[in-house]
Coordinates of C-alpha atoms in Angstrom, one line a residue:
Chain A
X103 CA 64.6 -10.4 -64.8
X104 CA 61.5 -11.1 -62.8
X105 CA 60.6 -7.4 -62.6
X106 CA 58.9 -7.7 -66.0
X107 CA 56.2 -9.8 -64.3
X108 CA 55.8 -7.6 -61.3
X109 CA 52.9 -5.3 -61.7
X110 CA 53.4 -1.9 -60.2
X111 CA 50.6 0.5 -60.6
X112 CA 51.6 4.1 -61.2
X113 CA 49.2 6.9 -61.5
X114 CA 50.5 9.6 -63.8
X115 CA 50.3 13.2 -62.9
X116 CA 49.9 15.2 -66.1
X117 CA 50.4 18.5 -64.4
X118 CA 54.1 18.2 -63.4
X119 CA 56.1 15.0 -62.9
X120 CA 57.9 14.5 -59.7
X121 CA 61.7 14.3 -59.7
X122 CA 62.7 10.8 -61.0
X123 CA 65.0 10.2 -58.0
X124 CA 62.3 10.4 -55.4
X125 CA 60.0 7.4 -55.2
X126 CA 57.5 5.8 -52.7
X127 CA 57.0 2.1 -52.9
X128 CA 53.9 0.8 -51.2
X129 CA 54.3 -2.9 -50.2
X130 CA 54.6 -5.0 -47.1
X131 CA 57.0 -7.3 -49.0
X132 CA 60.5 -6.0 -48.4
X133 CA 62.2 -8.4 -50.7
X134 CA 60.0 -7.4 -53.5
X135 CA 60.7 -3.7 -52.9
X136 CA 64.4 -4.5 -52.9
X137 CA 64.1 -6.2 -56.3
X138 CA 62.3 -3.2 -57.7
X139 CA 64.8 -0.7 -56.3
X140 CA 67.7 -2.7 -57.5
X141 CA 66.4 -3.1 -61.0
X142 CA 65.6 0.6 -61.3
X143 CA 68.5 2.3 -59.4
X144 CA 71.4 0.0 -59.1
X145 CA 72.8 0.7 -62.5
X146 CA 72.5 4.5 -62.2
X147 CA 73.1 4.9 -58.5
X148 CA 75.3 2.0 -57.5
X149 CA 75.0 0.6 -54.0
X150 CA 71.6 0.8 -52.2
X151 CA 71.9 2.2 -48.7
X152 CA 69.4 1.9 -45.9
X153 CA 69.0 5.2 -44.1
X154 CA 67.3 5.9 -40.8
X155 CA 64.5 8.5 -40.7
X156 CA 66.4 10.4 -37.9
X157 CA 69.2 11.2 -40.4
X158 CA 66.7 12.1 -43.1
X159 CA 64.9 14.4 -40.6
X160 CA 68.1 16.0 -39.5
X161 CA 69.1 16.9 -43.0
X162 CA 66.1 17.3 -45.1
X163 CA 63.5 18.8 -42.8
X164 CA 65.6 21.7 -41.7
X165 CA 66.2 22.8 -45.2
X166 CA 69.8 21.6 -45.6
X167 CA 71.2 20.3 -48.8
X168 CA 70.8 16.6 -48.4
X169 CA 73.0 13.9 -49.6
X170 CA 76.1 15.5 -51.0
X171 CA 79.0 13.8 -52.8
X172 CA 79.8 13.1 -56.5
X173 CA 79.2 9.4 -56.3
X174 CA 75.5 8.9 -56.8
X175 CA 73.8 6.7 -54.3
X176 CA 70.4 5.4 -53.7
X177 CA 69.0 5.8 -50.1
X178 CA 66.1 3.8 -48.8
X179 CA 64.1 4.9 -45.8
X180 CA 61.4 2.8 -44.2
X181 CA 59.6 5.4 -42.0
X182 CA 57.5 7.8 -44.1
X183 CA 55.4 9.2 -41.2
X184 CA 57.7 12.2 -40.5
X185 CA 57.6 13.2 -44.2
X186 CA 53.8 13.0 -44.3
X187 CA 53.6 15.3 -41.3
X188 CA 56.1 17.8 -42.7
X189 CA 54.5 19.4 -45.7
X190 CA 56.9 22.4 -45.7
X191 CA 59.4 20.5 -47.8
X192 CA 57.0 18.7 -50.2
X193 CA 57.5 21.2 -53.0
X194 CA 61.3 20.9 -52.7
X195 CA 61.1 17.2 -52.9
X196 CA 59.0 17.3 -56.0
X197 CA 61.6 19.5 -57.7
X198 CA 64.5 17.3 -56.3
X199 CA 66.1 20.3 -54.7
X200 CA 67.8 18.6 -51.9
X201 CA 68.6 15.3 -53.5
X202 CA 71.6 16.5 -55.6
X203 CA 71.2 13.7 -58.0
X204 CA 71.0 11.0 -55.3
X205 CA 67.9 8.8 -55.1
X206 CA 65.7 8.7 -52.1
X207 CA 63.1 5.9 -51.8
X208 CA 60.6 5.4 -49.1
X209 CA 59.0 2.0 -48.5
X210 CA 55.7 1.8 -46.6
X211 CA 53.2 -1.0 -46.2
X212 CA 50.1 1.2 -46.8
X213 CA 49.3 4.7 -47.9
X214 CA 45.9 6.2 -47.9
X215 CA 45.3 7.5 -51.4
X216 CA 42.8 10.1 -50.2
X217 CA 45.3 12.1 -48.2
X218 CA 46.9 15.4 -49.3
X219 CA 50.3 13.7 -49.3
X220 CA 49.2 10.8 -51.6
X221 CA 47.6 13.3 -54.0
X222 CA 50.7 15.5 -54.1
X223 CA 53.1 12.6 -54.8
X224 CA 50.7 10.6 -57.0
X225 CA 53.2 10.0 -59.8
X226 CA 55.9 9.0 -57.4
X227 CA 53.9 6.3 -55.7
X228 CA 54.3 2.7 -56.8
X229 CA 51.9 0.1 -55.3
X230 CA 53.5 -3.2 -55.8
X231 CA 51.8 -6.5 -56.3
X232 CA 53.4 -9.8 -57.1
X233 CA 50.4 -11.7 -58.3
X234 CA 51.9 -12.9 -61.5
X235 CA 55.5 -13.1 -60.2
X236 CA 57.7 -16.0 -61.4
X237 CA 59.2 -16.8 -58.1
X238 CA 61.9 -19.0 -59.7
X239 CA 63.5 -16.1 -61.4
X240 CA 63.7 -14.3 -58.1
X241 CA 64.7 -17.2 -56.0
X242 CA 66.3 -19.9 -58.3
X243 CA 66.9 -22.4 -55.4
X244 CA 63.2 -23.1 -55.2
X245 CA 63.2 -24.6 -58.7
X246 CA 63.9 -28.0 -57.0
X247 CA 60.3 -27.9 -55.7
X248 CA 57.6 -28.9 -58.2
X249 CA 55.7 -26.1 -59.7
X250 CA 52.3 -27.0 -58.1
X251 CA 53.8 -27.1 -54.7
X252 CA 55.7 -23.9 -55.3
X253 CA 52.6 -22.1 -56.3
X254 CA 50.7 -23.5 -53.4
X255 CA 53.3 -22.3 -50.9
X256 CA 53.5 -18.9 -52.6
X257 CA 49.7 -18.6 -52.3
X258 CA 49.8 -19.6 -48.6
X259 CA 52.4 -16.8 -48.1
X260 CA 49.8 -14.4 -49.7
X261 CA 52.2 -13.9 -52.6
X262 CA 54.7 -12.3 -50.3
X263 CA 58.3 -13.0 -51.6
X264 CA 59.9 -12.3 -48.2
X265 CA 57.6 -14.8 -46.4
X266 CA 58.0 -17.4 -49.2
X267 CA 61.7 -17.3 -48.9
X268 CA 61.5 -17.8 -45.1
X269 CA 59.1 -20.7 -45.5
X270 CA 61.3 -22.3 -48.2
X271 CA 64.3 -22.1 -46.0
X272 CA 62.3 -23.9 -43.3
X273 CA 61.6 -26.7 -45.9
X274 CA 65.2 -26.9 -46.9
X275 CA 66.3 -27.2 -43.3
X276 CA 63.9 -30.0 -42.7
X277 CA 65.0 -31.7 -46.0
X278 CA 68.6 -31.5 -45.0
X279 CA 67.8 -32.9 -41.6
X280 CA 66.0 -35.9 -43.2
X281 CA 69.0 -36.5 -45.5
X282 CA 71.4 -36.4 -42.7
X283 CA 69.7 -38.6 -40.3
X284 CA 68.3 -41.2 -42.7
X285 CA 69.9 -44.2 -41.0
X286 CA 68.0 -47.1 -42.6
X287 CA 69.2 -46.4 -46.1
X288 CA 65.8 -46.6 -47.6
X289 CA 64.8 -44.3 -50.5
X290 CA 65.7 -40.8 -49.6
X291 CA 62.7 -38.5 -49.5
X292 CA 62.6 -35.8 -52.2
X293 CA 62.0 -32.2 -51.5
X294 CA 58.4 -32.7 -52.8
X295 CA 57.9 -35.6 -50.3
X296 CA 59.2 -33.5 -47.4
X297 CA 57.0 -30.6 -48.6
X298 CA 53.9 -32.8 -48.5
X299 CA 54.8 -34.1 -45.1
X300 CA 55.2 -30.6 -43.7
X301 CA 52.0 -29.4 -45.4
X302 CA 50.0 -32.3 -43.8
X303 CA 51.5 -31.4 -40.5
X304 CA 50.5 -27.8 -40.9
X305 CA 54.1 -26.7 -40.6
X306 CA 53.8 -23.8 -43.1
X307 CA 52.2 -20.5 -42.3
X308 CA 48.9 -19.8 -44.0
X309 CA 48.4 -16.1 -44.7
X310 CA 45.4 -16.5 -47.0
X311 CA 43.1 -13.9 -45.5
X312 CA 39.4 -13.9 -46.1
X313 CA 38.0 -11.0 -48.1
X314 CA 35.4 -10.1 -45.6
X315 CA 33.1 -8.3 -48.0
X316 CA 33.3 -11.0 -50.7
X317 CA 32.5 -13.6 -48.1
X318 CA 29.6 -11.6 -46.6
X319 CA 28.3 -11.1 -50.2
X320 CA 28.2 -14.9 -50.7
X321 CA 26.5 -15.3 -47.4
X322 CA 23.9 -12.6 -47.9
X323 CA 22.9 -14.0 -51.2
X324 CA 22.8 -17.6 -49.8
X325 CA 25.4 -19.0 -52.2
X326 CA 26.3 -21.8 -49.8
X327 CA 28.5 -23.7 -52.2
X328 CA 30.7 -20.6 -52.9
X329 CA 30.8 -19.9 -49.1
X330 CA 32.2 -23.4 -48.3
X331 CA 34.6 -23.4 -51.2
X332 CA 35.9 -20.0 -50.2
X333 CA 36.5 -20.8 -46.6
X334 CA 38.2 -24.2 -47.4
X335 CA 41.6 -22.5 -47.7
X336 CA 41.3 -20.0 -45.0
X337 CA 43.5 -20.2 -41.9
X338 CA 41.1 -19.8 -39.0
X339 CA 43.2 -19.1 -36.0
X340 CA 40.7 -17.1 -34.1
X341 CA 37.1 -16.0 -34.5
X342 CA 36.6 -13.1 -36.9
X343 CA 34.6 -10.5 -35.2
X344 CA 35.0 -8.3 -38.2
X345 CA 32.9 -10.7 -40.4
X346 CA 30.3 -11.0 -37.6
X347 CA 30.1 -7.2 -37.4
X348 CA 29.7 -6.8 -41.2
X349 CA 27.0 -9.5 -41.4
X350 CA 25.2 -8.0 -38.4
X351 CA 25.2 -4.5 -40.0
X352 CA 24.0 -6.0 -43.3
X353 CA 21.1 -7.8 -41.7
X354 CA 20.2 -4.8 -39.6
X355 CA 20.2 -2.6 -42.7
X356 CA 18.2 -5.2 -44.5
X357 CA 15.5 -5.3 -41.8
X358 CA 15.3 -1.5 -41.8
X359 CA 15.2 -1.4 -45.6
X360 CA 12.6 -4.2 -45.8
X361 CA 10.2 -2.5 -43.3
X362 CA 10.7 1.0 -44.6
X363 CA 10.2 -0.1 -48.2
X364 CA 7.0 -1.9 -47.4
X365 CA 5.6 1.2 -45.8
X366 CA 7.0 3.7 -48.3
X367 CA 9.3 5.4 -45.8
X368 CA 12.7 4.7 -47.5
X369 CA 13.6 8.4 -47.6
X370 CA 13.4 8.6 -43.7
X371 CA 16.1 5.9 -43.2
X372 CA 19.8 6.8 -43.1
X373 CA 20.6 4.2 -45.8
X374 CA 22.8 5.5 -48.6
X375 CA 21.8 4.7 -52.2
X376 CA 24.7 2.2 -52.4
X377 CA 23.4 0.4 -49.3
X378 CA 19.8 0.5 -50.5
X379 CA 20.8 -1.1 -53.8
X380 CA 22.6 -3.9 -52.0
X381 CA 19.6 -4.5 -49.7
X382 CA 17.3 -4.6 -52.7
X383 CA 19.4 -7.5 -54.0
X384 CA 19.4 -9.4 -50.7
X385 CA 15.8 -8.8 -49.8
X386 CA 14.2 -11.7 -51.9
X387 CA 16.2 -14.2 -49.9
X388 CA 14.8 -13.3 -46.5
X389 CA 11.5 -12.7 -44.7
X390 CA 11.2 -10.2 -41.8
X391 CA 10.9 -13.1 -39.3
X392 CA 14.0 -14.8 -40.7
X393 CA 16.0 -11.5 -40.5
X394 CA 15.0 -11.1 -36.8
X395 CA 16.0 -14.7 -36.1
X396 CA 19.4 -14.1 -37.7
X397 CA 19.9 -10.8 -35.8
X398 CA 19.1 -12.5 -32.5
X399 CA 21.3 -15.4 -33.4
X400 CA 24.3 -13.1 -34.2
X401 CA 23.7 -11.2 -31.0
X402 CA 23.8 -14.4 -29.1
X403 CA 27.1 -15.5 -30.8
X404 CA 28.8 -12.2 -30.0
X405 CA 27.8 -12.2 -26.4
X406 CA 28.4 -15.9 -26.0
X407 CA 32.0 -15.8 -27.3
X408 CA 32.8 -12.7 -25.1
X409 CA 31.2 -14.2 -22.0
X410 CA 32.8 -17.6 -22.6
X411 CA 29.6 -19.6 -23.1
X412 CA 30.4 -20.3 -26.7
X413 CA 33.7 -21.9 -27.6
X414 CA 35.4 -19.5 -30.1
X415 CA 37.1 -22.5 -31.8
X416 CA 33.7 -23.6 -33.3
X417 CA 31.9 -20.3 -33.3
X418 CA 32.7 -19.6 -37.0
X419 CA 31.1 -22.8 -38.3
X420 CA 28.3 -22.4 -35.8
X421 CA 27.7 -18.9 -37.1
X422 CA 27.6 -20.0 -40.7
X423 CA 25.3 -22.9 -39.9
X424 CA 22.8 -20.5 -38.3
X425 CA 22.9 -17.8 -41.0
X426 CA 23.0 -20.0 -44.2
X427 CA 19.7 -21.6 -45.1
Chain B
X138 CA 38.6 15.3 -2.6
X139 CA 35.0 15.7 -1.8
X140 CA 33.4 13.2 0.7
X141 CA 35.2 10.0 1.7
X142 CA 35.7 11.4 5.2
X143 CA 36.3 8.0 6.7
X144 CA 38.9 6.9 4.1
X145 CA 40.7 10.2 4.3
X146 CA 40.8 10.0 8.1
X147 CA 42.4 6.5 8.0
X148 CA 44.9 7.6 5.4
X149 CA 45.9 10.7 7.5
X150 CA 46.8 8.4 10.4
X151 CA 49.5 6.7 8.3
X152 CA 52.9 8.4 8.6
X153 CA 54.6 9.8 5.6
X154 CA 56.6 7.2 3.6
X155 CA 55.1 4.4 5.7
X156 CA 52.2 3.8 3.4
X157 CA 51.7 0.1 2.5
X158 CA 53.5 -0.8 -0.7
X159 CA 50.6 -2.8 -2.1
X160 CA 47.1 -1.5 -2.0
X161 CA 43.7 -2.3 -3.6
X162 CA 41.3 0.6 -4.0
X163 CA 37.8 -0.6 -4.4
X164 CA 34.8 1.5 -5.6
X165 CA 32.3 2.0 -8.3
X166 CA 33.3 3.5 -11.6
X167 CA 33.6 7.3 -11.3
X168 CA 33.8 7.1 -7.5
X169 CA 37.2 8.7 -7.3
X170 CA 39.7 5.8 -7.1
X171 CA 42.3 7.5 -9.4
X172 CA 41.8 10.8 -7.6
X173 CA 42.3 9.1 -4.2
X174 CA 45.5 7.4 -5.5
X175 CA 46.9 10.7 -6.7
X176 CA 46.0 12.2 -3.3
X177 CA 47.8 9.4 -1.5
X178 CA 50.8 9.8 -3.7
X179 CA 50.9 13.6 -3.2
X180 CA 50.5 13.5 0.6
X181 CA 52.1 10.2 1.7
X182 CA 54.3 8.5 -0.9
X183 CA 55.8 11.3 -3.1
X184 CA 56.7 8.8 -5.8
X185 CA 56.9 9.0 -9.6
X186 CA 53.4 8.1 -10.9
X187 CA 53.0 5.5 -13.6
X188 CA 50.1 3.6 -15.1
X189 CA 50.3 -0.1 -16.1
X190 CA 48.2 -1.3 -19.0
X191 CA 49.5 -4.6 -20.1
X192 CA 51.1 -7.8 -19.0
X193 CA 54.3 -6.7 -20.7
X194 CA 54.5 -3.7 -18.4
X195 CA 54.2 -5.9 -15.4
X196 CA 56.9 -8.2 -16.6
X197 CA 59.2 -5.3 -17.2
X198 CA 58.6 -4.0 -13.8
X199 CA 59.5 -7.3 -12.3
X200 CA 62.8 -7.1 -14.0
X201 CA 63.6 -3.4 -13.4
X202 CA 62.2 -2.9 -9.9
X203 CA 65.2 -4.1 -7.9
X204 CA 67.3 -1.3 -9.5
X205 CA 65.0 1.6 -8.5
X206 CA 66.7 4.2 -6.4
X207 CA 63.7 6.5 -6.0
X208 CA 60.2 5.5 -5.1
X209 CA 57.9 4.7 -7.9
X210 CA 54.1 4.1 -7.9
X211 CA 52.5 1.9 -10.5
X212 CA 48.7 1.9 -10.9
X213 CA 46.6 -0.7 -12.5
X214 CA 43.4 1.1 -13.4
X215 CA 42.1 -1.6 -15.8
X216 CA 42.6 -4.6 -13.5
X217 CA 39.0 -5.9 -13.8
X218 CA 39.4 -6.4 -17.6
X219 CA 42.9 -7.9 -17.5
X220 CA 43.2 -11.5 -18.5
X221 CA 44.1 -14.3 -16.3
X222 CA 47.8 -14.4 -17.2
X223 CA 48.2 -10.7 -16.5
X224 CA 46.6 -11.1 -13.0
X225 CA 48.9 -14.0 -12.2
X226 CA 51.9 -11.9 -13.2
X227 CA 50.7 -9.3 -10.7
X228 CA 50.6 -12.0 -8.0
X229 CA 54.2 -12.8 -8.7
X230 CA 55.2 -9.2 -8.4
X231 CA 53.3 -8.7 -5.2
X232 CA 54.7 -11.7 -3.4
X233 CA 57.9 -9.9 -2.6
X234 CA 57.7 -6.2 -3.5
X235 CA 61.1 -4.6 -4.0
X236 CA 61.9 -1.5 -2.0
X237 CA 61.0 1.8 -3.6
X238 CA 58.1 0.2 -5.4
X239 CA 54.4 1.0 -4.7
X240 CA 51.6 -0.8 -6.5
X241 CA 48.0 0.1 -6.4
X242 CA 45.1 -1.7 -8.1
X243 CA 41.8 -0.2 -8.9
X244 CA 38.8 -2.4 -8.9
X245 CA 35.0 -2.2 -8.9
X246 CA 34.7 -5.0 -6.4
X247 CA 37.0 -7.0 -4.2
X248 CA 35.2 -10.1 -5.5
X249 CA 37.2 -9.6 -8.7
X250 CA 40.5 -10.2 -6.9
X251 CA 41.9 -13.5 -5.8
X252 CA 42.2 -14.1 -2.1
X253 CA 45.9 -14.7 -2.4
X254 CA 46.4 -11.2 -3.8
X255 CA 44.0 -9.6 -1.3
X256 CA 45.7 -11.2 1.6
X257 CA 48.9 -9.3 0.7
X258 CA 47.1 -6.0 0.1
X259 CA 46.0 -3.0 2.0
X260 CA 42.3 -2.7 1.0
X261 CA 40.7 0.7 0.8
X262 CA 37.0 0.7 0.0
X263 CA 35.4 3.9 -1.1
X264 CA 32.0 4.6 0.3
X265 CA 29.0 6.1 -1.5
X266 CA 28.4 9.8 -1.8
X267 CA 25.5 11.7 0.0
X268 CA 23.3 14.1 -1.9
X269 CA 25.0 17.1 -0.3
X270 CA 28.5 15.8 -1.3
X271 CA 27.3 15.3 -4.9
X272 CA 25.8 18.8 -4.8
X273 CA 29.1 20.1 -3.6
X274 CA 30.9 18.3 -6.4
X275 CA 28.3 19.7 -9.0
X276 CA 29.0 23.2 -7.8
X277 CA 32.6 22.8 -8.8
X278 CA 31.6 22.1 -12.4
X279 CA 31.7 25.0 -14.8
X280 CA 28.5 26.5 -16.2
X281 CA 26.1 24.3 -14.3
X282 CA 22.6 25.4 -13.4
X283 CA 20.4 24.4 -10.5
X284 CA 18.1 22.5 -12.9
X285 CA 21.0 20.4 -14.1
X286 CA 22.3 19.8 -10.6
X287 CA 18.9 18.4 -9.7
X288 CA 18.8 16.0 -12.7
X289 CA 22.4 14.9 -12.2
X290 CA 22.0 14.1 -8.5
X291 CA 18.8 12.1 -9.2
X292 CA 20.3 10.0 -11.9
X293 CA 23.9 9.5 -10.9
X294 CA 25.7 8.3 -7.8
X295 CA 29.3 9.1 -8.4
X296 CA 31.2 12.2 -9.3
X297 CA 32.8 10.6 -12.4
X298 CA 29.5 9.8 -13.9
X299 CA 28.1 13.3 -13.0
X300 CA 31.1 14.9 -14.7
X301 CA 30.6 12.8 -17.9
X302 CA 26.9 13.5 -18.0
X303 CA 27.5 17.2 -17.5
X304 CA 30.0 17.2 -20.4
X305 CA 27.5 15.6 -22.8
X306 CA 24.7 18.0 -21.8
X307 CA 22.4 16.5 -19.2
X308 CA 19.3 18.6 -20.1
X309 CA 19.4 17.6 -23.7
X310 CA 20.0 13.9 -22.7
X311 CA 17.0 14.0 -20.4
X312 CA 14.8 15.6 -23.2
X313 CA 16.1 12.9 -25.6
X314 CA 15.2 10.1 -23.1
X315 CA 11.7 11.6 -22.5
X316 CA 11.2 11.6 -26.3
X317 CA 12.3 8.0 -26.5
X318 CA 9.9 6.9 -23.8
X319 CA 7.0 8.8 -25.4
X320 CA 7.5 6.9 -28.7
X321 CA 9.3 3.6 -28.1
X322 CA 6.1 1.6 -27.5
X323 CA 4.2 3.1 -30.4
X324 CA 6.8 3.4 -33.1
X325 CA 7.7 0.5 -35.4
X326 CA 10.8 -1.5 -34.4
X327 CA 12.7 -0.4 -37.5
X328 CA 11.9 3.2 -36.6
X329 CA 12.9 2.7 -33.0
X330 CA 16.3 1.4 -34.3
X331 CA 17.0 5.0 -35.3
X332 CA 17.5 5.8 -31.6
X333 CA 21.0 4.3 -32.1
X334 CA 21.9 7.1 -34.5
X335 CA 22.0 9.5 -31.5
X336 CA 24.1 7.2 -29.4
X337 CA 27.9 6.8 -29.3
X338 CA 28.2 3.2 -30.2
X339 CA 31.8 3.3 -31.5
X340 CA 34.9 4.6 -29.9
X341 CA 35.3 7.3 -32.6
X342 CA 31.6 8.0 -32.9
X343 CA 29.5 10.9 -31.6
X344 CA 26.4 11.1 -29.5
X345 CA 25.3 10.2 -26.0
X346 CA 27.3 7.5 -24.2
X347 CA 25.3 4.4 -24.0
X348 CA 25.6 3.9 -20.2
X349 CA 24.5 7.5 -19.5
X350 CA 21.6 7.1 -21.9
X351 CA 20.5 3.9 -20.1
X352 CA 20.9 5.4 -16.6
X353 CA 18.9 8.6 -17.4
X354 CA 16.3 6.5 -19.3
X355 CA 15.7 4.3 -16.2
X356 CA 15.3 7.4 -14.1
X357 CA 12.8 9.0 -16.5
X358 CA 10.9 5.8 -16.9
X359 CA 10.4 5.5 -13.1
X360 CA 8.8 9.0 -13.1
X361 CA 6.8 8.9 -16.3
X362 CA 5.7 5.4 -17.3
X363 CA 3.0 3.3 -15.7
X364 CA 4.3 1.0 -13.0
X365 CA 4.3 -2.3 -15.0
X366 CA 5.8 -0.8 -18.1
X367 CA 8.4 1.1 -16.0
X368 CA 9.3 -2.1 -14.2
X369 CA 9.8 -4.1 -17.4
X370 CA 11.9 -1.3 -19.0
X371 CA 14.1 -0.9 -15.9
X372 CA 14.7 -4.6 -15.7
X373 CA 15.7 -4.8 -19.4
X374 CA 17.9 -1.7 -19.1
X375 CA 19.7 -2.8 -16.0
X376 CA 20.5 -6.2 -17.8
X377 CA 21.9 -4.2 -20.6
X378 CA 23.9 -2.0 -18.3
X379 CA 25.4 -5.1 -16.7
X380 CA 26.4 -6.5 -20.1
X381 CA 27.9 -3.2 -21.0
X382 CA 30.6 -3.8 -18.4
X383 CA 31.9 -6.7 -20.5
X384 CA 35.1 -5.9 -22.2
X385 CA 34.8 -5.2 -26.0
X386 CA 31.1 -5.8 -26.1
X387 CA 29.5 -4.8 -29.4
X388 CA 27.4 -1.8 -28.4
X389 CA 25.2 -1.8 -31.4
X390 CA 24.2 -5.4 -30.8
X391 CA 23.7 -4.7 -27.2
X392 CA 21.4 -1.8 -28.0
X393 CA 19.4 -3.9 -30.4
X394 CA 19.1 -6.7 -27.8
X395 CA 17.8 -4.2 -25.4
X396 CA 15.4 -2.7 -27.9
X397 CA 14.0 -6.1 -28.9
X398 CA 13.5 -7.0 -25.2
X399 CA 11.7 -3.7 -24.4
X400 CA 9.4 -4.0 -27.4
X401 CA 8.8 -7.7 -26.9
X402 CA 10.2 -8.5 -30.3
X403 CA 10.9 -12.3 -30.5
X404 CA 12.4 -14.0 -33.5

């Protein structure tokens, strides 16, 4: 089963383990979560039931015995917010008081590990990644597509099984249409051919997101070839003000660091040691004059896009051309 | 309401429940547009008060409005920053307003509204406030001193801005601005950038609001700096204040642009 290849990081809590029947799965990939839940609980708890948070609230949060019955079931709830806000029942959940042998699983797409809730339920939290997932074992139909194309599509779906299945179905529909309406009896196109056609036509989603900080690191250290290679696969649907903001803050801090360092006033700046270390690495690539040029340039870009004088479709490349030497 | 005697007189002449169903209220930020709308609702319309923020709200109203049995008032307080499509949707709604529906738009200037929309609206323009009216408003604020009233009336022209400035501590803001003016031309640029640490440049940040800082700074500059320097600083600051009205402007970048202009820093 594919679950062997799914990595799920679990932090162990040596103090006291949480009841085995209570789990929190952190992922935005519902299909993947379903696979994990099925593999872990289907044999012991039979059918998996989706339960709404209103029912959970009604029962659990007013201290009633929750989920009665001799036939053990696994309940999945998608809204964890009410539980996070209701800390009066956390201890009871840890001990499994209200579960009566049933399983209760929460699925959420993100969970801040610094919160009290995450620390309390550390050993119950599974953060799921599918980086090394063998998609064919999960979704055998896609074995018709060649491995390279499968991997490419999975990458474009950001390794999200749910989205991959949706895109693959799109491909199958198109393929069936081609087979059905091929009237001139020439060679029928294969699934790979149809995939290439749709890819060239940009018919598949592209969820490959830029890692803003990695990209800004390449830019700050003027590694032009890495920058261009990195952005080759990105889907640029709209201008990324986040990257602009990160770059601006970096160059601003760099200017402050450079001037203060020259005059021996580093301790009077508000730059943390982490930021100072980064600026020390970036400083050799820039003069003060060049930093001021870049700051003015980035200001112009931000204002230009928002006032409509710079076309946002080309602003990203324009920004890179101005910042990279 | 304080002041706005002419507007209130015109409104009082309108009979109850006969208030125009589509109105545009025009006035500077903080001049009392929302307060006036609530006053009109309480005295003339007596409708359920709602705010509209997005194009989806407008579309939903278009669908639901014919079914209303009780009067409802919808207010667009953010009209100036709405995009083109949202404004076009409002036109569609206002072409034939269903019964029991009242719509009021708040705007800084009638220039921001298309003529086709204006021609269907009852336009109410708020006038400025006199010093005595602003003083009367200041006296309604809790814990205010004579000194503070004097600063507030000199620097601000609308009750809304006065209220915001009072809440952030006008005396400390004035002292901060005076300190900035005393040092901005002598300090290094990178040192001057530290001024931003005391300003609220993010929605969740702390510090003085940027527009209040700029307004008080201009006021202080006129009183303390030599004429040429004051003129240059006031020009740069008023440019910055104008740009601040732009939706989602990056305040840190705006502040730095202003600083570079004031200090004559060119790349």
